[in-house]
mmCIF file of C-alpha atoms in Angstrom:
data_model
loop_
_atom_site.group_PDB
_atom_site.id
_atom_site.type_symbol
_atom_site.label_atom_id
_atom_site.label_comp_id
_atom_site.label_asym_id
_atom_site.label_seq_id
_atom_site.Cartn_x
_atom_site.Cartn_y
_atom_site.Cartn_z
ATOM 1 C CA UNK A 1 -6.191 -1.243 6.990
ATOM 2 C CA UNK A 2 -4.144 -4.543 5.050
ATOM 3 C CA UNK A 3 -1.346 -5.867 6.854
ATOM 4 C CA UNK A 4 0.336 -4.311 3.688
ATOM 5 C CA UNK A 5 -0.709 -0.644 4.436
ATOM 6 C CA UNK A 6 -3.103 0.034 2.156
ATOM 7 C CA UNK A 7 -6.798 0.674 3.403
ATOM 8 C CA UNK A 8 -9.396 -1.249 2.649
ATOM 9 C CA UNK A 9 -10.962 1.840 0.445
ATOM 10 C CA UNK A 10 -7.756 2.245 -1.771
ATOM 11 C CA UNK A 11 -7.241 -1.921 -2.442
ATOM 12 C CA UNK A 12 -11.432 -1.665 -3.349
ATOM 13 C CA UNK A 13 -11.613 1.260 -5.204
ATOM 14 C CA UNK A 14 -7.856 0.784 -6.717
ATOM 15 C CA UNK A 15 -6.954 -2.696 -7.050
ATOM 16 C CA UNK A 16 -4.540 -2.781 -9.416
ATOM 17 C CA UNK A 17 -2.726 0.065 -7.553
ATOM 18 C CA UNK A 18 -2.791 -1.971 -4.896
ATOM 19 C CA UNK A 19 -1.612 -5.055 -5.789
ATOM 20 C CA UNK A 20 1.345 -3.057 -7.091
ATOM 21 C CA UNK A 21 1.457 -1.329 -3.872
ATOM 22 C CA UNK A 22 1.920 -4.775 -1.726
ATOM 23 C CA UNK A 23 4.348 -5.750 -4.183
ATOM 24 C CA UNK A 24 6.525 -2.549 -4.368
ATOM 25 C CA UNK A 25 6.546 -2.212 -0.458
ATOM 26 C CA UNK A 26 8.057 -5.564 -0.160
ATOM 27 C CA UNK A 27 10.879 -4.840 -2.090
ATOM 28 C CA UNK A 28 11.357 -1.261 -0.678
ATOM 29 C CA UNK A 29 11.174 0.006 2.989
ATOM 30 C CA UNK A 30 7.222 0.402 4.485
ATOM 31 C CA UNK A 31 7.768 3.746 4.609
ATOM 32 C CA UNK A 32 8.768 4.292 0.919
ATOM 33 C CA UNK A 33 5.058 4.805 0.148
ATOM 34 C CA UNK A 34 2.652 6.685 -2.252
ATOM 35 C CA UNK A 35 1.440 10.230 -0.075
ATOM 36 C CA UNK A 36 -1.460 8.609 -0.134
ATOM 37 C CA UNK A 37 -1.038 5.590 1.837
ATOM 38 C CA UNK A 38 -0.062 6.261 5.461
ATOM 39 C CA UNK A 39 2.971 4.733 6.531
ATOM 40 C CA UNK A 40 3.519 1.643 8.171
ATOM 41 C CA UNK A 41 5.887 0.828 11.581
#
């Protein structure tokens, strides 16, 4: 998994998801995720 949260699969499969992802979780807490994505901390 990114230091971000996202797996590897998600960022390769989904990039643009993920990018927003990395972006999103930076502004908002880790664990205010997609169900998706595990949370992180």
């Amino acid at each position: 998994t990114l230091p971000n949260g996202t797996s590897a699969l998600d960022v390769s499969t989904k990039p643009t998801i993920g990018k927003k992802l990395s972006k999103n979780k930076r502004r908002r807490q880790r664990r205010d995720t997609l169900p998706n994505t595990k949370p992180v901390g």
